[in-house]
PDB file of C-alpha atoms in Angstrom:
ATOM      1  CA  ASP A1426      40.004  57.628-115.405  1.00  0.00           C
ATOM      2  CA  GLY A1427      43.019  58.998-113.318  1.00  0.00           C
ATOM      3  CA  ARG A1428      45.152  56.566-113.965  1.00  0.00           C
ATOM      4  CA  LEU A1429      47.667  58.173-116.281  1.00  0.00           C
ATOM      5  CA  TRP A1430      49.332  61.579-115.966  1.00  0.00           C
ATOM      6  CA  ASN A1431      50.842  63.614-118.397  1.00  0.00           C
ATOM      7  CA  LEU A1432      53.713  66.066-117.928  1.00  0.00           C
ATOM      8  CA  VAL A1433      53.241  68.553-120.332  1.00  0.00           C
ATOM      9  CA  GLY A1434      56.134  69.942-122.173  1.00  0.00           C
ATOM     10  CA  PHE A1435      58.360  67.684-120.639  1.00  0.00           C
ATOM     11  CA  GLN A1436      61.283  67.870-123.328  1.00  0.00           C
ATOM     12  CA  THR A1437      64.621  66.617-122.210  1.00  0.00           C
ATOM     13  CA  ASN A1438      67.779  64.930-123.738  1.00  0.00           C
ATOM     14  CA  LEU A1439      67.983  62.535-120.775  1.00  0.00           C
ATOM     15  CA  LYS A1440      68.084  58.922-121.438  1.00  0.00           C
ATOM     16  CA  TRP A1441      64.868  57.154-120.406  1.00  0.00           C
ATOM     17  CA  GLY A1442      66.574  55.278-117.412  1.00  0.00           C
ATOM     18  CA  GLU A1443      67.955  58.583-116.229  1.00  0.00           C
ATOM     19  CA  GLN A1444      64.315  60.032-116.569  1.00  0.00           C
ATOM     20  CA  LYS A1445      62.997  57.214-114.812  1.00  0.00           C
ATOM     21  CA  ARG A1446      65.890  57.644-111.869  1.00  0.00           C
ATOM     22  CA  VAL A1447      65.124  61.219-111.505  1.00  0.00           C
ATOM     23  CA  LEU A1448      61.410  60.934-111.626  1.00  0.00           C
ATOM     24  CA  ARG A1449      61.330  58.439-108.640  1.00  0.00           C
ATOM     25  CA  MET A1450      63.346  60.820-106.616  1.00  0.00           C
ATOM     26  CA  ILE A1451      60.058  62.756-106.510  1.00  0.00           C
ATOM     27  CA  PRO A1452      57.904  62.120-103.457  1.00  0.00           C
ATOM     28  CA  GLY A1453      54.984  59.885-104.420  1.00  0.00           C
ATOM     29  CA  LEU A1454      56.673  58.699-107.463  1.00  0.00           C
ATOM     30  CA  GLU A1455      59.040  56.100-106.154  1.00  0.00           C
ATOM     31  CA  ASN A1456      56.871  53.129-107.171  1.00  0.00           C
ATOM     32  CA  ALA A1457      55.108  54.912-110.337  1.00  0.00           C
ATOM     33  CA  GLU A1458      54.835  53.071-113.896  1.00  0.00           C
ATOM     34  CA  PHE A1459      55.896  55.358-116.533  1.00  0.00           C
ATOM     35  CA  VAL A1460      54.248  54.592-119.716  1.00  0.00           C
ATOM     36  CA  ARG A1461      56.130  57.170-121.837  1.00  0.00           C
ATOM     37  CA  PHE A1462      59.215  59.294-121.209  1.00  0.00           C
ATOM     38  CA  GLY A1463      59.901  62.804-122.547  1.00  0.00           C
ATOM     39  CA  VAL A1464      61.954  63.384-125.683  1.00  0.00           C
ATOM     40  CA  MET A1465      63.286  66.594-127.384  1.00  0.00           C
ATOM     41  CA  HIS A1466      61.674  67.939-130.456  1.00  0.00           C
ATOM     42  CA  ARG A1467      62.818  70.567-132.846  1.00  0.00           C
ATOM     43  CA  ASN A1468      60.181  72.721-134.776  1.00  0.00           C
ATOM     44  CA  THR A1469      60.826  73.132-138.374  1.00  0.00           C
ATOM     45  CA  PHE A1470      60.230  76.511-139.610  1.00  0.00           C
ATOM     46  CA  LEU A1471      61.017  78.481-142.944  1.00  0.00           C
ATOM     47  CA  GLU A1472      63.678  81.267-143.463  1.00  0.00           C
ATOM     48  CA  ALA A1473      60.859  83.574-143.354  1.00  0.00           C
ATOM     49  CA  PRO A1474      62.807  86.750-143.700  1.00  0.00           C
ATOM     50  CA  GLN A1475      64.044  85.324-146.962  1.00  0.00           C
ATOM     51  CA  LEU A1476      60.934  83.924-148.075  1.00  0.00           C
ATOM     52  CA  LEU A1477      57.808  85.748-146.764  1.00  0.00           C
ATOM     53  CA  ASP A1478      56.105  89.393-146.939  1.00  0.00           C
ATOM     54  CA  PRO A1479      54.434  90.603-143.815  1.00  0.00           C
ATOM     55  CA  THR A1480      51.092  89.558-145.613  1.00  0.00           C
ATOM     56  CA  LEU A1481      52.441  85.885-145.302  1.00  0.00           C
ATOM     57  CA  GLN A1482      52.668  85.670-149.070  1.00  0.00           C
ATOM     58  CA  PHE A1483      55.892  84.111-150.664  1.00  0.00           C
ATOM     59  CA  ARG A1484      57.643  86.811-152.360  1.00  0.00           C
ATOM     60  CA  SER A1485      58.617  84.600-155.275  1.00  0.00           C
ATOM     61  CA  ARG A1486      54.998  83.409-155.612  1.00  0.00           C
ATOM     62  CA  PRO A1487      52.569  85.990-154.002  1.00  0.00           C
ATOM     63  CA  THR A1488      49.456  83.574-154.736  1.00  0.00           C
ATOM     64  CA  LEU A1489      50.938  81.164-152.243  1.00  0.00           C
ATOM     65  CA  LEU A1490      50.937  81.782-148.442  1.00  0.00           C
ATOM     66  CA  ALA A1491      52.015  80.222-145.350  1.00  0.00           C
ATOM     67  CA  ALA A1492      50.416  80.172-141.757  1.00  0.00           C
ATOM     68  CA  GLY A1493      51.135  78.886-138.449  1.00  0.00           C
ATOM     69  CA  GLN A1494      54.424  77.960-136.641  1.00  0.00           C
ATOM     70  CA  ILE A1495      56.164  76.935-139.770  1.00  0.00           C
ATOM     71  CA  THR A1496      56.354  81.040-140.555  1.00  0.00           C
ATOM     72  CA  GLY A1497      58.290  81.450-137.344  1.00  0.00           C
ATOM     73  CA  THR A1498      55.676  82.519-134.975  1.00  0.00           C
ATOM     74  CA  GLU A1499      55.371  80.410-131.780  1.00  0.00           C
ATOM     75  CA  GLY A1500      52.237  79.999-129.645  1.00  0.00           C
ATOM     76  CA  TYR A1501      48.757  78.909-130.458  1.00  0.00           C
ATOM     77  CA  ALA A1502      47.429  82.756-130.553  1.00  0.00           C
ATOM     78  CA  ALA A1503      49.979  83.618-133.144  1.00  0.00           C
ATOM     79  CA  ALA A1504      49.170  80.364-135.168  1.00  0.00           C
ATOM     80  CA  VAL A1505      45.377  81.416-135.101  1.00  0.00           C
ATOM     81  CA  ALA A1506      46.149  84.920-136.057  1.00  0.00           C
ATOM     82  CA  GLY A1507      48.648  83.929-139.032  1.00  0.00           C
ATOM     83  CA  GLY A1508      46.027  81.359-140.303  1.00  0.00           C
ATOM     84  CA  TRP A1509      43.238  84.138-140.334  1.00  0.00           C
ATOM     85  CA  LEU A1510      45.709  86.477-142.022  1.00  0.00           C
ATOM     86  CA  ALA A1511      46.881  84.077-144.516  1.00  0.00           C
ATOM     87  CA  GLY A1512      43.202  82.714-145.075  1.00  0.00           C
ATOM     88  CA  THR A1513      41.917  86.444-145.541  1.00  0.00           C
ATOM     89  CA  ASN A1514      44.599  87.311-147.985  1.00  0.00           C
ATOM     90  CA  ALA A1515      44.096  84.128-149.931  1.00  0.00           C
ATOM     91  CA  ALA A1516      40.246  85.163-150.305  1.00  0.00           C
ATOM     92  CA  ARG A1517      41.225  88.735-150.992  1.00  0.00           C
ATOM     93  CA  LEU A1518      43.727  87.501-153.685  1.00  0.00           C
ATOM     94  CA  ALA A1519      41.157  85.206-155.309  1.00  0.00           C
ATOM     95  CA  GLN A1520      38.897  88.120-155.329  1.00  0.00           C
ATOM     96  CA  GLY A1521      41.271  90.428-157.129  1.00  0.00           C
ATOM     97  CA  LEU A1522      41.667  92.735-153.896  1.00  0.00           C
ATOM     98  CA  GLU A1523      44.989  93.671-152.394  1.00  0.00           C
ATOM     99  CA  PRO A1524      46.224  91.711-149.380  1.00  0.00           C
ATOM    100  CA  ILE A1525      46.036  93.099-145.972  1.00  0.00           C
ATOM    101  CA  ASN A1526      49.242  94.306-144.341  1.00  0.00           C
ATOM    102  CA  LEU A1527      48.601  94.824-140.693  1.00  0.00           C
ATOM    103  CA  PRO A1528      50.154  97.906-139.020  1.00  0.00           C
ATOM    104  CA  ALA A1529      53.420  96.844-136.954  1.00  0.00           C
ATOM    105  CA  THR A1530      51.677  98.819-134.008  1.00  0.00           C
ATOM    106  CA  THR A1531      49.375  95.827-133.583  1.00  0.00           C
ATOM    107  CA  MET A1532      50.761  92.405-132.018  1.00  0.00           C
ATOM    108  CA  SER A1533      49.879  90.380-134.961  1.00  0.00           C
ATOM    109  CA  GLY A1534      51.306  93.068-137.325  1.00  0.00           C
ATOM    110  CA  ALA A1535      54.459  93.514-135.257  1.00  0.00           C
ATOM    111  CA  LEU A1536      54.904  89.546-135.497  1.00  0.00           C
ATOM    112  CA  THR A1537      54.409  89.236-139.091  1.00  0.00           C
ATOM    113  CA  HIS A1538      56.673  92.258-139.917  1.00  0.00           C
ATOM    114  CA  PHE A1539      59.285  90.502-137.336  1.00  0.00           C
ATOM    115  CA  ILE A1540      59.195  87.279-139.300  1.00  0.00           C
ATOM    116  CA  ALA A1541      59.568  89.049-142.725  1.00  0.00           C
ATOM    117  CA  GLU A1542      62.223  91.529-141.770  1.00  0.00           C
ATOM    118  CA  ALA A1543      64.402  90.074-139.117  1.00  0.00           C
ATOM    119  CA  PRO A1544      68.064  89.439-140.027  1.00  0.00           C
ATOM    120  CA  SER A1545      67.983  86.191-141.772  1.00  0.00           C
ATOM    121  CA  GLU A1546      71.460  85.050-140.803  1.00  0.00           C
ATOM    122  CA  LYS A1547      70.276  84.205-137.245  1.00  0.00           C
ATOM    123  CA  PHE A1548      66.582  83.860-137.606  1.00  0.00           C
ATOM    124  CA  GLN A1549      64.734  82.116-134.760  1.00  0.00           C
ATOM    125  CA  PRO A1550      61.090  81.561-134.164  1.00  0.00           C
ATOM    126  CA  MET A1551      59.597  84.536-131.896  1.00  0.00           C
ATOM    127  CA  PRO A1552      56.339  84.225-129.909  1.00  0.00           C
ATOM    128  CA  PRO A1553      54.089  87.675-129.563  1.00  0.00           C
ATOM    129  CA  ASN A1554      55.770  90.030-126.979  1.00  0.00           C
ATOM    130  CA  PHE A1555      55.828  93.708-126.309  1.00  0.00           C
ATOM    131  CA  GLY A1556      59.482  94.108-127.243  1.00  0.00           C
ATOM    132  CA  LEU A1557      58.101  93.689-131.035  1.00  0.00           C
ATOM    133  CA  LEU A1558      55.953  96.680-130.786  1.00  0.00           C
ATOM    134  CA  PRO A1559      57.539 100.103-131.868  1.00  0.00           C
ATOM    135  CA  GLU A1560      58.048 102.326-128.874  1.00  0.00           C
ATOM    136  CA  LEU A1561      55.642 104.702-127.792  1.00  0.00           C
ATOM    137  CA  PRO A1562      56.377 108.248-127.931  1.00  0.00           C
ATOM    138  CA  GLU A1563      56.542 108.736-124.397  1.00  0.00           C
ATOM    139  CA  ARG A1564      57.928 106.405-121.849  1.00  0.00           C
ATOM    140  CA  ILE A1565      55.156 105.062-119.497  1.00  0.00           C
ATOM    141  CA  ARG A1566      56.489 103.273-116.468  1.00  0.00           C
ATOM    142  CA  ASP A1567      53.000 102.186-115.152  1.00  0.00           C
ATOM    143  CA  LYS A1568      52.516  98.993-116.743  1.00  0.00           C
ATOM    144  CA  ARG A1569      48.593  98.924-116.839  1.00  0.00           C
ATOM    145  CA  ARG A1570      48.756 102.515-118.510  1.00  0.00           C
ATOM    146  CA  ARG A1571      51.854 101.355-120.981  1.00  0.00           C
ATOM    147  CA  TYR A1572      49.677  98.333-122.200  1.00  0.00           C
ATOM    148  CA  GLY A1573      46.430 100.516-122.413  1.00  0.00           C
ATOM    149  CA  ALA A1574      48.670 103.115-124.524  1.00  0.00           C
ATOM    150  CA  TYR A1575      49.630 100.052-126.631  1.00  0.00           C
ATOM    151  CA  ARG A1576      45.993  99.071-127.192  1.00  0.00           C
ATOM    152  CA  ASP A1577      44.558 102.383-127.907  1.00  0.00           C
ATOM    153  CA  ARG A1578      47.382 102.979-130.578  1.00  0.00           C
ATOM    154  CA  ALA A1579      46.795  99.571-132.105  1.00  0.00           C
ATOM    155  CA  LEU A1580      42.896 100.242-132.561  1.00  0.00           C
ATOM    156  CA  GLU A1581      43.564 103.674-133.791  1.00  0.00           C
ATOM    157  CA  ASP A1582      45.797 101.980-136.526  1.00  0.00           C
ATOM    158  CA  LEU A1583      43.598  99.445-137.297  1.00  0.00           C
ATOM    159  CA  ALA A1584      40.495 101.688-137.821  1.00  0.00           C
ATOM    160  CA  PRO A1585      41.310 102.384-141.563  1.00  0.00           C
ATOM    161  CA  PHE A1586      41.218  98.409-142.153  1.00  0.00           C
ATOM    162  CA  CYS A1587      37.962  98.352-140.474  1.00  0.00           C
ATOM    163  CA  GLU A1588      36.348 101.183-142.434  1.00  0.00           C
ATOM    164  CA  LYS A1589      37.446  99.550-145.628  1.00  0.00           C
ATOM    165  CA  ALA A1590      35.855  96.319-144.499  1.00  0.00           C
ATOM    166  CA  LEU A1591      32.407  97.766-144.050  1.00  0.00           C
ATOM    167  CA  VAL A1592      32.699  99.532-147.423  1.00  0.00           C
ATOM    168  CA  ALA A1593      33.654  96.336-149.033  1.00  0.00           C
ATOM    169  CA  ALA A1594      30.775  94.358-147.351  1.00  0.00           C
TER     170      ALA A1594
END
């Protein structure tokens, strides 16, 4: 009802008294009542390059799959995509079918290939980003055209997966 306000993503190592002091310096918050202060959190993640294939299967136990931020991906879209891939591959394995390994030219494929193939000694979680995609054959300076070229290549590389899915259905 408009009496509580939340600072989303306010992660800090500042002690609560110091947070109160600093926040009270903001005009309009001089007399604010603080219900809860920010705290630092650390996400837990697997050493994916040592454990997972790009299909999100555990190398040592292929019938076990992982998904979400624990795999070393970051962000809601990546979590949804990883959940879809792990769930789809679990269903395919249960049906005696080969798991899907998405092309590295797609964003989801680039991300799953990254977590499976990154150097493991300094592995850190990664959000989806264009830097994960293989370079285009030609350099395109115009951002709109470059992103369109990434899209077109990804769709072309996904076409065989779509055709397989139609035949299987």
